[in-house]
Tab-separated table of N, CA and C in Angstrom:
chain	number	residue	atom	x	y	z
A	319	MET	N	-161.839	197.401	110.017
A	319	MET	CA	-162.579	197.598	108.727
A	319	MET	C	-163.717	198.492	108.882
A	320	PHE	N	-164.616	198.527	109.988
A	320	PHE	CA	-165.638	199.585	110.153
A	320	PHE	C	-165.217	200.563	110.951
A	321	LYS	N	-164.263	201.388	111.126
A	321	LYS	CA	-163.663	202.446	111.484
A	321	LYS	C	-164.431	203.588	110.721
A	322	GLY	N	-165.113	204.627	111.371
A	322	GLY	CA	-165.520	205.530	110.387
A	322	GLY	C	-166.450	206.357	111.491
A	323	LYS	N	-166.764	207.661	110.985
A	323	LYS	CA	-167.508	208.470	111.517
A	323	LYS	C	-169.082	208.072	111.554
A	324	ASN	N	-169.630	207.554	110.567
A	324	ASN	CA	-171.014	207.373	110.319
A	324	ASN	C	-171.286	205.869	110.628
A	325	ASN	N	-172.228	205.692	111.780
A	325	ASN	CA	-172.543	204.266	111.759
A	325	ASN	C	-173.799	203.898	110.452
A	326	LEU	N	-174.256	204.933	110.125
A	326	LEU	CA	-175.168	204.621	108.822
A	326	LEU	C	-174.532	204.048	107.885
A	327	ASP	N	-173.057	204.263	107.367
A	327	ASP	CA	-172.253	203.848	106.519
A	327	ASP	C	-171.978	202.211	107.102
A	328	ASN	N	-171.753	202.172	108.072
A	328	ASN	CA	-171.616	200.757	108.381
A	328	ASN	C	-172.781	199.865	108.160
A	329	PHE	N	-173.957	200.464	108.585
A	329	PHE	CA	-175.135	199.510	108.551
A	329	PHE	C	-175.406	199.252	106.922
A	330	VAL	N	-175.081	200.278	106.184
A	330	VAL	CA	-175.214	199.995	104.679
A	330	VAL	C	-174.538	199.084	104.230
A	331	LEU	N	-173.376	199.140	104.566
A	331	LEU	CA	-172.213	198.256	104.178
A	331	LEU	C	-172.666	196.648	104.622
A	332	ILE	N	-173.182	196.268	105.747
A	332	ILE	CA	-173.337	195.281	106.463
A	332	ILE	C	-174.507	194.780	105.688
A	333	MET	N	-175.475	195.398	105.254
A	333	MET	CA	-176.727	195.318	104.599
A	333	MET	C	-176.542	194.651	102.955
A	334	TYR	N	-175.448	195.505	102.404
A	334	TYR	CA	-174.984	194.993	101.026
A	334	TYR	C	-174.423	193.397	101.196
A	335	ILE	N	-173.676	193.320	102.464
A	335	ILE	CA	-172.780	192.054	102.570
A	335	ILE	C	-174.032	191.045	102.623
A	336	ALA	N	-175.153	191.065	103.260
A	336	ALA	CA	-176.330	190.554	103.718
A	336	ALA	C	-176.954	190.170	102.262
A	337	ILE	N	-177.020	190.936	101.376
A	337	ILE	CA	-177.615	191.009	100.103
A	337	ILE	C	-176.795	190.095	99.386
A	338	ILE	N	-175.317	190.220	99.111
A	338	ILE	CA	-174.594	189.207	98.564
A	338	ILE	C	-174.740	187.657	98.994
A	339	ALA	N	-174.900	187.728	100.484
A	339	ALA	CA	-174.738	186.249	101.190
A	339	ALA	C	-176.186	185.595	100.580
A	340	PHE	N	-177.104	186.467	100.541
A	340	PHE	CA	-178.672	186.002	99.986
A	340	PHE	C	-178.673	185.530	98.580
A	341	PHE	N	-177.757	186.171	97.723
A	341	PHE	CA	-177.655	186.040	96.397
A	341	PHE	C	-176.706	184.458	96.205
A	342	ILE	N	-175.636	184.574	96.952
A	342	ILE	CA	-174.754	183.408	97.068
A	342	ILE	C	-175.472	182.219	97.435
A	343	TYR	N	-176.401	182.278	98.459
A	343	TYR	CA	-177.045	181.373	98.774
A	343	TYR	C	-178.082	180.730	97.793
A	344	ARG	N	-178.790	181.701	96.911
A	344	ARG	CA	-179.673	181.090	95.914
A	344	ARG	C	-178.918	180.550	94.837
A	345	ILE	N	-177.629	181.032	94.328
A	345	ILE	CA	-176.795	180.198	93.598
A	345	ILE	C	-176.650	178.858	93.872
A	346	TYR	N	-176.127	178.716	95.472
A	346	TYR	CA	-175.799	177.211	95.996
A	346	TYR	C	-176.938	176.421	95.904
A	347	LYS	N	-178.159	177.048	96.011
A	347	LYS	CA	-179.087	176.310	96.127
A	347	LYS	C	-179.370	175.702	95.085
A	348	SER	N	-179.477	176.450	93.751
A	348	SER	CA	-179.992	176.066	92.421
A	348	SER	C	-178.886	175.100	92.126
A	349	PHE	N	-177.664	175.360	92.561
A	349	PHE	CA	-176.600	174.238	92.141
A	349	PHE	C	-176.827	172.971	92.766
A	350	LYS	N	-177.182	173.069	94.271
A	350	LYS	CA	-177.601	171.874	94.813
A	350	LYS	C	-178.540	171.114	94.297
A	351	ASN	N	-179.490	171.865	94.025
A	351	ASN	CA	-181.041	171.413	93.703
A	351	ASN	C	-180.980	170.971	92.105
A	352	LYS	N	-180.128	171.180	91.141
A	352	LYS	CA	-179.870	170.678	89.992
A	352	LYS	C	-179.598	169.070	90.321
A	353	LYS	N	-179.017	168.720	90.987
A	353	LYS	CA	-178.727	167.297	91.244
A	353	LYS	C	-179.987	166.471	91.504
A	354	LEU	N	-181.203	167.147	91.890
A	354	LEU	CA	-182.219	166.534	91.873
A	354	LEU	C	-182.939	166.089	90.720
A	355	LEU	N	-182.627	166.762	89.477
A	355	LEU	CA	-183.261	166.750	88.404
A	355	LEU	C	-182.938	165.248	87.799
A	356	ALA	N	-183.811	164.588	87.211
A	356	ALA	CA	-183.417	163.153	86.676
A	356	ALA	C	-184.290	163.076	85.428
A	357	GLY	N	-183.538	162.021	84.718
A	357	GLY	CA	-184.016	161.368	83.273
A	357	GLY	C	-183.840	162.764	82.375
A	358	ASP	N	-184.698	162.947	81.337
A	358	ASP	CA	-184.381	163.844	80.234
A	358	ASP	C	-184.739	165.185	80.932
A	359	ILE	N	-183.324	165.900	80.721
A	359	ILE	CA	-183.582	167.278	81.220
A	359	ILE	C	-183.236	168.462	80.169
A	360	ASN	N	-184.475	169.595	80.339
A	360	ASN	CA	-184.451	170.311	79.253
A	360	ASN	C	-184.072	171.768	79.936
A	361	LYS	N	-183.259	172.643	79.401
A	361	LYS	CA	-182.759	173.842	79.789
A	361	LYS	C	-183.446	174.881	79.058
A	362	PHE	N	-184.008	175.971	79.867
A	362	PHE	CA	-184.532	177.226	79.110
A	362	PHE	C	-183.856	178.390	79.972
A	363	ASP	N	-183.522	179.340	78.996
A	363	ASP	CA	-183.104	180.499	79.322
A	363	ASP	C	-183.822	181.431	79.884
A	364	ARG	N	-183.522	181.884	80.854
A	364	ARG	CA	-184.596	183.258	81.529
A	364	ARG	C	-184.061	184.482	80.843
A	365	PRO	N	-184.763	185.098	80.399
A	365	PRO	CA	-184.187	186.688	79.663
A	365	PRO	C	-184.157	187.671	80.783
A	366	SER	N	-183.012	188.449	80.903
A	366	SER	CA	-183.049	189.420	81.796
A	366	SER	C	-184.020	190.634	81.510
A	367	THR	N	-184.407	191.209	82.524
A	367	THR	CA	-185.222	192.277	82.271
A	367	THR	C	-184.657	193.657	82.037
A	368	THR	N	-185.190	194.487	81.633
A	368	THR	CA	-184.277	196.029	81.577
A	368	THR	C	-184.098	196.398	82.927
A	369	PHE	N	-185.066	196.144	83.615
A	369	PHE	CA	-184.782	196.673	85.319
A	369	PHE	C	-183.352	196.082	85.727
A	370	GLU	N	-183.208	194.820	85.685
A	370	GLU	CA	-182.317	194.038	85.971
A	370	GLU	C	-180.842	194.455	85.508
A	371	TRP	N	-180.962	194.855	83.979
A	371	TRP	CA	-179.708	195.346	83.650
A	371	TRP	C	-179.454	196.792	84.244
A	372	VAL	N	-180.620	197.662	84.281
A	372	VAL	CA	-180.220	199.216	84.853
A	372	VAL	C	-179.571	198.939	86.286
A	373	LEU	N	-180.064	197.820	87.281
A	373	LEU	CA	-179.775	197.704	88.383
A	373	LEU	C	-178.434	197.468	88.372
A	374	LEU	N	-178.090	196.430	87.486
A	374	LEU	CA	-176.531	196.183	87.459
A	374	LEU	C	-175.549	197.200	87.225
A	375	ALA	N	-175.985	198.106	85.980
A	375	ALA	CA	-175.021	199.359	85.696
A	375	ALA	C	-175.074	200.316	86.764
A	376	PHE	N	-176.278	200.336	87.527
A	376	PHE	CA	-176.306	201.385	88.809
A	376	PHE	C	-175.265	200.906	90.138
A	377	LEU	N	-175.320	199.629	90.401
A	377	LEU	CA	-174.409	198.749	91.311
A	377	LEU	C	-172.872	199.113	90.761
A	378	LEU	N	-172.556	198.843	89.391
A	378	LEU	CA	-171.556	199.186	89.043
A	378	LEU	C	-170.916	200.463	88.909
A	379	ALA	N	-171.785	201.248	88.471
A	379	ALA	CA	-171.406	202.990	88.535
A	379	ALA	C	-171.252	203.302	89.955
A	380	THR	N	-171.962	202.975	90.822
A	380	THR	CA	-171.954	203.556	92.401
A	380	THR	C	-170.444	202.900	92.798
A	381	GLY	N	-170.299	201.588	92.474
A	381	GLY	CA	-169.157	201.032	93.119
A	381	GLY	C	-167.899	201.659	92.601
A	382	VAL	N	-167.777	202.278	91.135
A	382	VAL	CA	-166.735	202.813	90.676
A	382	VAL	C	-166.655	204.124	91.453
A	383	PHE	N	-167.811	205.004	91.581
A	383	PHE	CA	-167.773	206.283	91.976
A	383	PHE	C	-167.197	206.289	93.185
A	384	ASN	N	-167.903	205.299	94.266
A	384	ASN	CA	-167.366	205.213	95.501
A	384	ASN	C	-165.549	204.834	95.604
A	385	LEU	N	-165.222	204.143	94.548
A	385	LEU	CA	-163.938	203.607	94.765
A	385	LEU	C	-162.834	205.069	94.468
A	386	ILE	N	-163.345	205.809	93.230
A	386	ILE	CA	-162.813	206.840	93.133
A	386	ILE	C	-162.820	208.032	94.133
A	387	ALA	N	-164.079	208.103	94.709
A	387	ALA	CA	-164.027	209.232	96.006
A	387	ALA	C	-163.261	208.489	97.184
A	388	GLY	N	-163.329	207.640	97.381
A	388	GLY	CA	-162.622	206.796	98.665
A	388	GLY	C	-161.325	206.956	98.434
A	389	ILE	N	-160.648	206.753	97.013
A	389	ILE	CA	-159.129	207.009	96.777
A	389	ILE	C	-158.804	208.301	96.970
A	390	LYS	N	-159.512	209.389	96.531
A	390	LYS	CA	-159.405	210.565	96.683
A	390	LYS	C	-159.444	211.176	97.794
A	391	GLN	N	-160.392	210.929	98.722
A	391	GLN	CA	-160.635	211.462	100.111
A	391	GLN	C	-159.949	210.562	101.062
A	392	ASN	N	-159.191	209.278	100.753
A	392	ASN	CA	-158.709	208.603	101.558
A	392	ASN	C	-159.604	207.975	102.605
A	393	ASN	N	-160.787	207.695	102.141
A	393	ASN	CA	-161.898	207.054	102.999
A	393	ASN	C	-162.035	205.677	102.796
A	394	GLN	N	-161.589	204.922	104.002
A	394	GLN	CA	-161.564	203.451	103.756
A	394	GLN	C	-163.026	203.019	103.705
A	395	ASN	N	-163.954	203.494	104.296
A	395	ASN	CA	-165.250	203.119	104.010
A	395	ASN	C	-165.799	203.048	102.823
A	396	ALA	N	-165.617	204.149	101.778
A	396	ALA	CA	-165.882	204.500	100.654
A	396	ALA	C	-165.203	203.212	99.946
A	397	ILE	N	-163.953	202.897	100.184
A	397	ILE	CA	-163.384	202.012	99.358
A	397	ILE	C	-164.113	200.582	99.549
A	398	TYR	N	-164.153	200.248	100.855
A	398	TYR	CA	-164.838	198.925	101.359
A	398	TYR	C	-166.254	199.034	100.486
A	399	MET	N	-166.926	200.320	100.747
A	399	MET	CA	-168.386	200.127	99.890
A	399	MET	C	-168.096	199.958	98.454
A	400	SER	N	-167.252	200.356	97.910
A	400	SER	CA	-167.000	200.192	96.513
A	400	SER	C	-166.790	198.768	96.042
A	401	VAL	N	-165.739	198.249	96.890
A	401	VAL	CA	-165.572	196.608	96.621
A	401	VAL	C	-166.904	195.758	96.842
A	402	VAL	N	-167.544	196.231	97.910
A	402	VAL	CA	-168.745	195.311	98.219
A	402	VAL	C	-169.631	195.469	97.049
A	403	MET	N	-169.948	196.730	96.585
A	403	MET	CA	-171.075	196.837	95.769
A	403	MET	C	-170.386	196.364	94.168
A	404	VAL	N	-169.204	196.092	93.814
A	404	VAL	CA	-168.656	195.736	92.740
A	404	VAL	C	-168.927	194.066	92.769
A	405	VAL	N	-168.685	193.523	94.028
A	405	VAL	CA	-168.700	192.285	94.222
A	405	VAL	C	-170.475	191.816	94.199
A	406	LEU	N	-171.137	192.576	94.727
A	406	LEU	CA	-172.630	192.496	94.613
A	406	LEU	C	-173.222	192.555	93.308
A	407	ALA	N	-172.687	193.401	92.410
A	407	ALA	CA	-172.872	193.423	90.721
A	407	ALA	C	-172.717	191.860	90.233
A	408	ILE	N	-171.379	191.645	90.545
A	408	ILE	CA	-170.977	190.329	90.141
A	408	ILE	C	-171.751	189.231	90.586
A	409	VAL	N	-171.977	188.802	91.696
A	409	VAL	CA	-173.061	188.031	91.970
A	409	VAL	C	-174.348	188.259	91.620
A	410	PHE	N	-174.709	189.337	91.658
A	410	PHE	CA	-176.155	189.346	91.020
A	410	PHE	C	-176.321	189.316	89.322
A	411	LEU	N	-175.065	189.320	88.914
A	411	LEU	CA	-174.927	189.111	87.317
A	411	LEU	C	-175.145	187.466	87.324
A	412	VAL	N	-174.211	186.820	88.096
A	412	VAL	CA	-174.525	185.463	88.150
A	412	VAL	C	-175.591	184.868	88.338
A	413	ALA	N	-176.336	185.425	89.437
A	413	ALA	CA	-177.712	185.048	89.919
A	413	ALA	C	-178.644	185.227	88.782
A	414	GLN	N	-178.821	186.232	87.928
A	414	GLN	CA	-179.787	186.494	87.140
A	414	GLN	C	-179.510	185.588	85.827
A	415	GLN	N	-178.567	185.022	85.882
A	415	GLN	CA	-178.317	183.803	84.901
A	415	GLN	C	-179.140	182.440	85.022
A	416	ASN	N	-179.688	182.536	86.092
A	416	ASN	CA	-180.592	181.373	86.425
A	416	ASN	C	-181.339	180.692	85.474
A	417	LYS	N	-181.266	179.434	84.989
A	417	LYS	CA	-182.095	178.692	84.353
A	417	LYS	C	-183.455	178.395	84.809
A	418	LEU	N	-184.146	177.903	83.937
A	418	LEU	CA	-185.312	177.047	84.130
A	418	LEU	C	-185.156	175.618	83.559
A	419	TYR	N	-185.239	174.616	84.503
A	419	TYR	CA	-185.052	173.421	84.245
A	419	TYR	C	-186.496	172.467	84.055
A	420	VAL	N	-186.730	171.731	83.202
A	420	VAL	CA	-187.827	170.767	82.977
A	420	VAL	C	-187.207	169.500	82.814
A	421	ALA	N	-187.524	168.420	83.943
A	421	ALA	CA	-186.922	167.116	83.869
A	421	ALA	C	-187.899	166.220	83.836
A	422	GLU	N	-187.846	164.916	83.783
A	422	GLU	CA	-188.783	163.882	83.898
A	422	GLU	C	-189.258	163.863	85.344
A	423	ASN	N	-188.775	164.280	86.278
A	423	ASN	CA	-189.192	164.171	87.632
A	423	ASN	C	-189.392	165.672	88.257
A	424	GLY	N	-189.623	166.446	87.629
A	424	GLY	CA	-189.868	167.825	88.201
A	424	GLY	C	-189.365	169.096	87.408
A	425	ILE	N	-189.289	170.248	88.165
A	425	ILE	CA	-189.022	171.628	87.400
A	425	ILE	C	-188.098	172.178	88.601
A	426	LEU	N	-187.091	172.669	88.019
A	426	LEU	CA	-186.086	173.545	88.948
A	426	LEU	C	-186.625	175.110	88.378
A	427	ILE	N	-187.164	176.027	89.426
A	427	ILE	CA	-187.209	177.237	88.967
A	427	ILE	C	-187.130	178.191	90.258
A	428	ASN	N	-186.148	179.382	89.852
A	428	ASN	CA	-186.008	180.298	90.888
A	428	ASN	C	-185.340	179.341	92.087
A	429	SER	N	-184.455	178.706	91.859
A	429	SER	CA	-183.457	177.831	92.794
A	429	SER	C	-184.187	176.881	93.437
A	430	THR	N	-185.489	176.526	93.170
A	430	THR	CA	-186.348	175.875	93.951
A	430	THR	C	-186.740	174.486	92.987
A	431	PHE	N	-186.689	173.290	93.466
A	431	PHE	CA	-186.856	171.889	92.984
A	431	PHE	C	-188.507	171.712	93.086
A	432	TYR	N	-189.270	171.451	92.366
A	432	TYR	CA	-190.558	170.842	92.443
A	432	TYR	C	-190.884	169.589	91.774
A	433	THR	N	-191.591	168.745	92.312
A	433	THR	CA	-191.907	167.719	91.823
A	433	THR	C	-193.350	167.910	90.844
A	434	TYR	N	-193.792	167.042	89.971
A	434	TYR	CA	-195.018	167.332	89.464
A	434	TYR	C	-196.013	166.878	90.316
A	435	LYS	N	-195.860	166.221	91.129
A	435	LYS	CA	-197.055	165.896	92.156
A	435	LYS	C	-197.198	167.198	92.883
A	436	GLU	N	-196.173	168.122	93.430
A	436	GLU	CA	-196.492	169.304	94.100
A	436	GLU	C	-196.972	170.375	93.099
A	437	LEU	N	-196.977	170.345	91.751
A	437	LEU	CA	-197.335	171.326	90.720
A	437	LEU	C	-198.723	171.241	90.639
A	438	LYS	N	-199.503	172.145	90.933
A	438	LYS	CA	-201.022	172.296	90.918
A	438	LYS	C	-201.531	172.826	89.448
A	439	LYS	N	-201.090	173.897	89.146
A	439	LYS	CA	-201.275	174.753	88.098
A	439	LYS	C	-200.246	175.197	87.430
A	440	TRP	N	-200.213	175.600	86.135
A	440	TRP	CA	-199.410	176.558	85.596
A	440	TRP	C	-199.967	177.112	84.237
A	441	GLY	N	-199.229	178.162	84.028
A	441	GLY	CA	-199.618	179.155	82.670
A	441	GLY	C	-198.742	179.965	82.593
A	442	PHE	N	-198.774	180.697	81.358
A	442	PHE	CA	-197.976	181.797	80.760
A	442	PHE	C	-199.065	183.074	80.553
A	443	ASP	N	-198.223	184.111	80.878
A	443	ASP	CA	-198.695	185.305	80.635
A	443	ASP	C	-197.801	186.100	79.221
A	444	LYS	N	-198.569	185.709	78.038
A	444	LYS	CA	-197.916	185.796	76.983
A	444	LYS	C	-197.552	187.100	76.603
A	445	GLU	N	-198.257	188.204	77.387
A	445	GLU	CA	-197.724	189.702	76.993
A	445	GLU	C	-196.660	189.769	77.823
A	446	LYS	N	-196.368	189.479	78.763
A	446	LYS	CA	-195.125	189.600	79.614
A	446	LYS	C	-194.016	188.599	79.414
A	447	ASN	N	-194.414	187.469	78.769
A	447	ASN	CA	-193.636	186.159	78.499
A	447	ASN	C	-193.292	185.760	79.985
A	448	ASP	N	-194.218	185.595	80.878
A	448	ASP	CA	-193.987	185.027	82.334
A	448	ASP	C	-194.664	183.674	82.458
A	449	PHE	N	-193.814	182.816	82.895
A	449	PHE	CA	-194.277	181.362	83.250
A	449	PHE	C	-194.602	181.460	84.854
A	450	VAL	N	-195.787	181.064	85.077
A	450	VAL	CA	-196.267	180.840	86.227
A	450	VAL	C	-196.673	179.658	86.825
A	451	MET	N	-196.391	179.346	88.094
A	451	MET	CA	-196.966	177.854	88.510
A	451	MET	C	-197.483	178.123	90.157
A	452	ALA	N	-198.539	177.653	90.327
A	452	ALA	CA	-199.088	177.384	91.559
A	452	ALA	C	-198.611	175.811	92.094
A	453	VAL	N	-197.905	175.900	93.237
A	453	VAL	CA	-197.388	174.657	93.837
A	453	VAL	C	-197.970	174.590	95.192
A	454	LYS	N	-197.858	173.261	95.721
A	454	LYS	CA	-198.233	172.741	97.117
A	454	LYS	C	-197.078	172.184	97.692
A	455	LYS	N	-196.242	172.639	98.499
A	455	LYS	CA	-194.977	171.879	98.830
A	455	LYS	C	-194.813	172.319	100.480
A	456	ASP	N	-194.783	171.133	101.173
A	456	ASP	CA	-194.773	171.109	102.571
A	456	ASP	C	-195.986	171.741	103.296
A	457	ARG	N	-197.093	171.471	102.609
A	457	ARG	CA	-198.576	172.019	103.225
A	457	ARG	C	-198.650	173.491	102.867
A	458	GLN	N	-197.955	173.926	102.155
A	458	GLN	CA	-198.095	175.239	101.840
A	458	GLN	C	-198.205	175.626	100.370
A	459	ASP	N	-199.154	176.291	99.891
A	459	ASP	CA	-199.767	176.809	98.895
A	459	ASP	C	-198.902	178.014	98.332
A	460	THR	N	-198.085	177.956	97.165
A	460	THR	CA	-197.198	179.256	96.924
A	460	THR	C	-197.404	179.182	95.327
A	461	SER	N	-196.853	180.248	94.868
A	461	SER	CA	-196.414	180.389	93.608
A	461	SER	C	-195.151	180.847	93.186
A	462	GLU	N	-194.829	180.375	91.760
A	462	GLU	CA	-193.507	180.781	91.407
A	462	GLU	C	-193.670	181.300	90.122
A	463	ALA	N	-192.939	182.279	89.669
A	463	ALA	CA	-192.935	182.892	88.132
A	463	ALA	C	-191.553	183.408	87.867
A	464	THR	N	-191.396	183.396	86.396
A	464	THR	CA	-190.027	183.655	86.071
A	464	THR	C	-190.503	184.208	84.428
A	465	LYS	N	-189.306	184.846	83.793
A	465	LYS	CA	-189.554	185.103	82.749
A	465	LYS	C	-189.207	183.840	81.501
A	466	VAL	N	-189.749	183.932	80.803
A	466	VAL	CA	-189.274	183.099	79.667
A	466	VAL	C	-189.416	183.544	78.162
A	467	LYS	N	-188.423	183.005	77.269
A	467	LYS	CA	-188.703	183.443	75.835
A	467	LYS	C	-189.892	182.983	75.249
A	468	SER	N	-190.270	184.018	74.301
A	468	SER	CA	-191.628	183.725	73.580
A	468	SER	C	-191.690	182.568	73.090
A	469	GLU	N	-190.588	182.321	72.238
A	469	GLU	CA	-190.525	181.045	71.463
A	469	GLU	C	-190.365	179.767	72.334
A	470	ASP	N	-189.984	179.739	73.753
A	470	ASP	CA	-190.069	178.960	74.714
A	470	ASP	C	-191.377	178.202	75.307
A	471	ILE	N	-192.176	178.951	75.332
A	471	ILE	CA	-193.712	178.743	75.923
A	471	ILE	C	-194.250	177.680	75.394
A	472	LYS	N	-194.219	177.261	73.893
A	472	LYS	CA	-194.695	176.044	73.721
A	472	LYS	C	-193.992	174.694	74.154
A	473	PRO	N	-192.799	174.964	73.900
A	473	PRO	CA	-192.012	173.664	74.023
A	473	PRO	C	-192.039	173.269	75.751
A	474	LEU	N	-192.038	174.278	76.392
A	474	LEU	CA	-192.083	174.397	77.771
A	474	LEU	C	-193.371	173.686	78.141
A	475	ASN	N	-194.679	174.222	77.824
A	475	ASN	CA	-196.008	174.011	78.074
A	475	ASN	C	-196.078	172.219	77.603
A	476	ASP	N	-195.575	171.892	76.498
A	476	ASP	CA	-195.761	170.560	76.082
A	476	ASP	C	-194.590	169.525	76.869
A	477	LEU	N	-193.790	169.858	77.094
A	477	LEU	CA	-192.942	169.001	78.173
A	477	LEU	C	-193.638	168.944	79.493
A	478	ILE	N	-194.316	169.880	80.081
A	478	ILE	CA	-194.923	169.950	81.358
A	478	ILE	C	-196.230	168.970	81.531
A	479	ARG	N	-197.071	169.056	80.011
A	479	ARG	CA	-197.970	168.387	79.877
A	479	ARG	C	-197.531	166.909	79.665
A	480	LYS	N	-196.566	166.618	78.962
A	480	LYS	CA	-195.843	165.426	78.711
A	480	LYS	C	-195.581	164.629	80.268
A	481	TYR	N	-194.946	165.450	80.985
A	481	TYR	CA	-194.421	164.689	82.304
A	481	TYR	C	-195.432	165.076	83.346
A	482	LYS	N	-196.412	165.825	83.509
A	482	LYS	CA	-197.138	165.847	84.750
A	482	LYS	C	-198.457	165.095	84.151
A	483	LEU	N	-199.104	165.271	82.920
A	483	LEU	CA	-200.137	164.622	82.544
A	483	LEU	C	-200.270	163.408	81.670
A	484	GLY	N	-199.118	163.213	81.133
A	484	GLY	CA	-198.554	161.920	80.221
A	484	GLY	C	-199.143	162.169	79.073
A	485	LYS	N	-199.555	163.180	78.635
A	485	LYS	CA	-199.973	163.608	77.208
A	485	LYS	C	-199.051	164.273	76.226
């Protein structure tokens, strides 16, 4: 598979495969952590950014270009690269469809589940429609952020207040 003149091509191909593995892991982790949600579960769509759509289009266009060039030049590395890039685009598309879940026992954000005990602060950047959380899990302070729809800000905040604060 990795026959070719250029070791850089092989390195780039391996890097793309590693990125695909990372996205598949995130999808799997999200699927697995969804099972931790209990009680009343509310799902919020995460709107895709323009950057994500541009990146997706770039991956697909580059993949198609590499496929055509690889076939014309009978270059197996270019063909492999094109297949990997198209697979990366598809996996990236699936990964960007990740949802935000708010349940009675915690929040699933960016493939990670947090209980309300781990949630220390939360807020919204209304200009960018970002939902931001400060959490402490496994003795580490971290923050999580994701895009939300502007119309979801109030219901999301109300649910967190209800489950975290009992209000």
